[in-house]
JSON list of C-alpha atoms in Angstrom, two decimals:
[
{"chain": "A", "resi": 1, "resn": "GLN", "atom": "CA", "xyz": [75.32, 54.83, -21.23]},
{"chain": "A", "resi": 2, "resn": "GLY", "atom": "CA", "xyz": [72.33, 55.34, -19.40]},
{"chain": "A", "resi": 3, "resn": "LEU", "atom": "CA", "xyz": [68.57, 54.24, -19.67]},
{"chain": "A", "resi": 4, "resn": "ALA", "atom": "CA", "xyz": [67.70, 57.72, -21.24]},
{"chain": "A", "resi": 5, "resn": "SER", "atom": "CA", "xyz": [70.21, 57.23, -24.08]},
{"chain": "A", "resi": 6, "resn": "SER", "atom": "CA", "xyz": [68.71, 53.73, -25.26]},
{"chain": "A", "resi": 7, "resn": "PRO", "atom": "CA", "xyz": [66.78, 53.49, -28.44]},
{"chain": "A", "resi": 8, "resn": "ILE", "atom": "CA", "xyz": [64.01, 51.61, -26.57]},
{"chain": "A", "resi": 9, "resn": "PHE", "atom": "CA", "xyz": [63.63, 54.19, -24.09]},
{"chain": "A", "resi": 10, "resn": "ALA", "atom": "CA", "xyz": [63.76, 57.08, -26.71]},
{"chain": "A", "resi": 11, "resn": "ALA", "atom": "CA", "xyz": [61.00, 55.10, -28.78]},
{"chain": "A", "resi": 12, "resn": "LYS", "atom": "CA", "xyz": [58.87, 54.79, -25.60]},
{"chain": "A", "resi": 13, "resn": "GLN", "atom": "CA", "xyz": [59.36, 58.39, -24.69]},
{"chain": "A", "resi": 14, "resn": "GLU", "atom": "CA", "xyz": [58.19, 59.63, -28.30]},
{"chain": "A", "resi": 15, "resn": "ALA", "atom": "CA", "xyz": [55.04, 57.33, -27.95]},
{"chain": "A", "resi": 16, "resn": "ALA", "atom": "CA", "xyz": [54.03, 58.91, -24.76]},
{"chain": "A", "resi": 17, "resn": "LEU", "atom": "CA", "xyz": [54.43, 62.41, -25.97]},
{"chain": "A", "resi": 18, "resn": "CYS", "atom": "CA", "xyz": [52.40, 61.58, -28.98]},
{"chain": "A", "resi": 19, "resn": "LYS", "atom": "CA", "xyz": [49.77, 60.09, -26.81]},
{"chain": "A", "resi": 20, "resn": "MET", "atom": "CA", "xyz": [49.79, 63.02, -24.21]},
{"chain": "A", "resi": 21, "resn": "SER", "atom": "CA", "xyz": [50.06, 65.89, -27.07]},
{"chain": "A", "resi": 22, "resn": "ARG", "atom": "CA", "xyz": [46.44, 64.61, -28.51]},
{"chain": "A", "resi": 23, "resn": "LEU", "atom": "CA", "xyz": [44.88, 65.40, -25.11]},
{"chain": "A", "resi": 24, "resn": "GLU", "atom": "CA", "xyz": [42.56, 68.40, -25.12]},
{"chain": "A", "resi": 25, "resn": "PHE", "atom": "CA", "xyz": [43.40, 70.96, -22.81]},
{"chain": "A", "resi": 26, "resn": "GLN", "atom": "CA", "xyz": [41.31, 73.77, -21.85]},
{"chain": "A", "resi": 27, "resn": "LEU", "atom": "CA", "xyz": [42.17, 76.73, -19.51]},
{"chain": "A", "resi": 28, "resn": "PRO", "atom": "CA", "xyz": [39.83, 76.78, -16.56]},
{"chain": "A", "resi": 29, "resn": "SER", "atom": "CA", "xyz": [39.05, 80.35, -15.73]},
{"chain": "A", "resi": 30, "resn": "ALA", "atom": "CA", "xyz": [40.52, 79.97, -12.05]},
{"chain": "A", "resi": 31, "resn": "LEU", "atom": "CA", "xyz": [43.56, 77.99, -13.30]},
{"chain": "A", "resi": 32, "resn": "ASN", "atom": "CA", "xyz": [46.70, 80.02, -14.24]},
{"chain": "A", "resi": 33, "resn": "LYS", "atom": "CA", "xyz": [49.71, 77.98, -13.12]},
{"chain": "A", "resi": 34, "resn": "VAL", "atom": "CA", "xyz": [50.81, 74.46, -13.15]},
{"chain": "A", "resi": 35, "resn": "ALA", "atom": "CA", "xyz": [53.25, 73.33, -10.76]},
{"chain": "A", "resi": 36, "resn": "VAL", "atom": "CA", "xyz": [55.67, 70.19, -11.52]},
{"chain": "A", "resi": 37, "resn": "VAL", "atom": "CA", "xyz": [56.96, 68.05, -8.76]},
{"chain": "A", "resi": 38, "resn": "GLY", "atom": "CA", "xyz": [59.24, 65.61, -10.14]},
{"chain": "A", "resi": 39, "resn": "THR", "atom": "CA", "xyz": [61.47, 66.85, -12.82]},
{"chain": "A", "resi": 40, "resn": "GLY", "atom": "CA", "xyz": [62.89, 63.40, -14.74]},
{"chain": "A", "resi": 41, "resn": "VAL", "atom": "CA", "xyz": [61.90, 62.62, -18.22]},
{"chain": "A", "resi": 42, "resn": "ILE", "atom": "CA", "xyz": [58.01, 62.34, -17.29]},
{"chain": "A", "resi": 43, "resn": "GLY", "atom": "CA", "xyz": [57.92, 65.42, -15.32]},
{"chain": "A", "resi": 44, "resn": "ALA", "atom": "CA", "xyz": [59.74, 67.42, -18.39]},
{"chain": "A", "resi": 45, "resn": "GLY", "atom": "CA", "xyz": [57.19, 65.71, -20.81]},
{"chain": "A", "resi": 46, "resn": "TRP", "atom": "CA", "xyz": [54.12, 67.26, -18.82]},
{"chain": "A", "resi": 47, "resn": "ALA", "atom": "CA", "xyz": [55.91, 70.43, -18.20]},
{"chain": "A", "resi": 48, "resn": "ALA", "atom": "CA", "xyz": [56.49, 70.80, -22.01]},
{"chain": "A", "resi": 49, "resn": "LEU", "atom": "CA", "xyz": [52.76, 69.77, -22.78]},
{"chain": "A", "resi": 50, "resn": "PHE", "atom": "CA", "xyz": [51.53, 72.33, -20.18]},
{"chain": "A", "resi": 51, "resn": "CYS", "atom": "CA", "xyz": [53.84, 74.79, -21.49]},
{"chain": "A", "resi": 52, "resn": "ALA", "atom": "CA", "xyz": [52.92, 74.24, -25.02]},
{"chain": "A", "resi": 53, "resn": "LYS", "atom": "CA", "xyz": [49.36, 74.43, -24.33]},
{"chain": "A", "resi": 54, "resn": "GLY", "atom": "CA", "xyz": [49.78, 78.22, -22.91]},
{"chain": "A", "resi": 55, "resn": "TYR", "atom": "CA", "xyz": [49.97, 77.21, -19.03]},
{"chain": "A", "resi": 56, "resn": "SER", "atom": "CA", "xyz": [52.16, 79.09, -16.69]},
{"chain": "A", "resi": 57, "resn": "VAL", "atom": "CA", "xyz": [54.58, 76.26, -15.32]},
{"chain": "A", "resi": 58, "resn": "VAL", "atom": "CA", "xyz": [56.73, 76.04, -12.55]},
{"chain": "A", "resi": 59, "resn": "ALA", "atom": "CA", "xyz": [58.92, 73.01, -11.58]},
{"chain": "A", "resi": 60, "resn": "TYR", "atom": "CA", "xyz": [60.68, 72.15, -8.42]},
{"chain": "A", "resi": 61, "resn": "VAL", "atom": "CA", "xyz": [64.10, 71.31, -8.57]},
{"chain": "A", "resi": 62, "resn": "ARG", "atom": "CA", "xyz": [66.65, 70.10, -5.92]},
{"chain": "A", "resi": 63, "resn": "SER", "atom": "CA", "xyz": [69.81, 71.46, -7.29]},
{"chain": "A", "resi": 64, "resn": "LYS", "atom": "CA", "xyz": [71.39, 73.12, -10.18]},
{"chain": "A", "resi": 65, "resn": "GLY", "atom": "CA", "xyz": [72.59, 69.82, -11.58]},
{"chain": "A", "resi": 66, "resn": "SER", "atom": "CA", "xyz": [68.84, 68.53, -11.48]},
{"chain": "A", "resi": 67, "resn": "GLN", "atom": "CA", "xyz": [67.84, 71.86, -13.11]},
{"chain": "A", "resi": 68, "resn": "ALA", "atom": "CA", "xyz": [70.29, 71.48, -15.89]},
{"chain": "A", "resi": 69, "resn": "LYS", "atom": "CA", "xyz": [68.99, 68.08, -16.53]},
{"chain": "A", "resi": 70, "resn": "PHE", "atom": "CA", "xyz": [65.32, 69.03, -16.42]},
{"chain": "A", "resi": 71, "resn": "MET", "atom": "CA", "xyz": [66.10, 71.87, -18.95]},
{"chain": "A", "resi": 72, "resn": "LYS", "atom": "CA", "xyz": [67.58, 69.56, -21.33]},
{"chain": "A", "resi": 73, "resn": "ALA", "atom": "CA", "xyz": [64.69, 66.96, -21.22]},
{"chain": "A", "resi": 74, "resn": "LEU", "atom": "CA", "xyz": [62.25, 69.91, -21.45]},
{"chain": "A", "resi": 75, "resn": "GLU", "atom": "CA", "xyz": [63.72, 71.33, -24.41]},
{"chain": "A", "resi": 76, "resn": "GLU", "atom": "CA", "xyz": [63.73, 67.88, -26.10]},
{"chain": "A", "resi": 77, "resn": "ALA", "atom": "CA", "xyz": [60.30, 67.28, -25.34]},
{"chain": "A", "resi": 78, "resn": "TYR", "atom": "CA", "xyz": [59.18, 70.88, -26.45]},
{"chain": "A", "resi": 79, "resn": "THR", "atom": "CA", "xyz": [61.02, 70.65, -29.67]},
{"chain": "A", "resi": 80, "resn": "LYS", "atom": "CA", "xyz": [59.11, 67.41, -30.58]},
{"chain": "A", "resi": 81, "resn": "LEU", "atom": "CA", "xyz": [55.76, 69.19, -29.66]},
{"chain": "A", "resi": 82, "resn": "VAL", "atom": "CA", "xyz": [56.66, 72.09, -31.82]},
{"chain": "A", "resi": 83, "resn": "ALA", "atom": "CA", "xyz": [57.66, 70.11, -34.74]},
{"chain": "A", "resi": 84, "resn": "ARG", "atom": "CA", "xyz": [54.33, 68.06, -34.63]},
{"chain": "A", "resi": 85, "resn": "GLY", "atom": "CA", "xyz": [52.50, 71.46, -34.49]},
{"chain": "A", "resi": 86, "resn": "LEU", "atom": "CA", "xyz": [51.05, 70.84, -31.12]},
{"chain": "A", "resi": 87, "resn": "ALA", "atom": "CA", "xyz": [52.34, 74.18, -29.16]},
{"chain": "A", "resi": 88, "resn": "ALA", "atom": "CA", "xyz": [50.21, 77.03, -28.90]},
{"chain": "A", "resi": 89, "resn": "GLY", "atom": "CA", "xyz": [52.78, 79.07, -31.01]},
{"chain": "A", "resi": 90, "resn": "ASP", "atom": "CA", "xyz": [55.70, 77.97, -33.17]},
{"chain": "A", "resi": 91, "resn": "ASP", "atom": "CA", "xyz": [58.50, 79.73, -31.13]},
{"chain": "A", "resi": 92, "resn": "PRO", "atom": "CA", "xyz": [60.97, 76.80, -30.49]},
{"chain": "A", "resi": 93, "resn": "GLN", "atom": "CA", "xyz": [62.14, 78.77, -27.44]},
{"chain": "A", "resi": 94, "resn": "GLY", "atom": "CA", "xyz": [58.83, 78.72, -25.86]},
{"chain": "A", "resi": 95, "resn": "TYR", "atom": "CA", "xyz": [60.09, 76.05, -23.17]},
{"chain": "A", "resi": 96, "resn": "ARG", "atom": "CA", "xyz": [62.14, 78.83, -21.57]},
{"chain": "A", "resi": 97, "resn": "ALA", "atom": "CA", "xyz": [58.99, 80.15, -20.09]},
{"chain": "A", "resi": 98, "resn": "VAL", "atom": "CA", "xyz": [59.09, 77.31, -17.81]},
{"chain": "A", "resi": 99, "resn": "SER", "atom": "CA", "xyz": [60.47, 78.63, -14.45]},
{"chain": "A", "resi": 100, "resn": "CYS", "atom": "CA", "xyz": [62.39, 76.34, -11.95]},
{"chain": "A", "resi": 101, "resn": "VAL", "atom": "CA", "xyz": [62.40, 77.04, -8.01]},
{"chain": "A", "resi": 102, "resn": "PHE", "atom": "CA", "xyz": [64.49, 75.35, -5.28]},
{"chain": "A", "resi": 103, "resn": "ASN", "atom": "CA", "xyz": [61.77, 75.59, -2.76]},
{"chain": "A", "resi": 104, "resn": "LEU", "atom": "CA", "xyz": [58.72, 73.13, -2.97]},
{"chain": "A", "resi": 105, "resn": "ALA", "atom": "CA", "xyz": [56.54, 75.54, -1.07]},
{"chain": "A", "resi": 106, "resn": "GLU", "atom": "CA", "xyz": [57.41, 78.37, -3.56]},
{"chain": "A", "resi": 107, "resn": "CYS", "atom": "CA", "xyz": [56.43, 76.00, -6.60]},
{"chain": "A", "resi": 108, "resn": "VAL", "atom": "CA", "xyz": [53.00, 74.79, -5.25]},
{"chain": "A", "resi": 109, "resn": "SER", "atom": "CA", "xyz": [52.05, 78.31, -3.89]}
]
């Protein structure tokens, strides 16, 4: 059992998602893509939030294994945002719009 499966960790993650989701996001006219470098639980939460608010999100992952972990955490975070009515649409599969790349330069370009 890892940290991510503990009830205390889950409660803290839930609280952080609630707090982040109340932030008001406005799309600046020149901004069309958000790069996420760091795809742990926190990075997945930010990716879910930006995706839910209509941004194009690209995440840098180091391996197929880290991509699988990221996508699982992303799905969980995004599902919580949709359940609270905080996503731009109500598509529960909207998180799939987040793309993953294995090259850092490609992620931030």
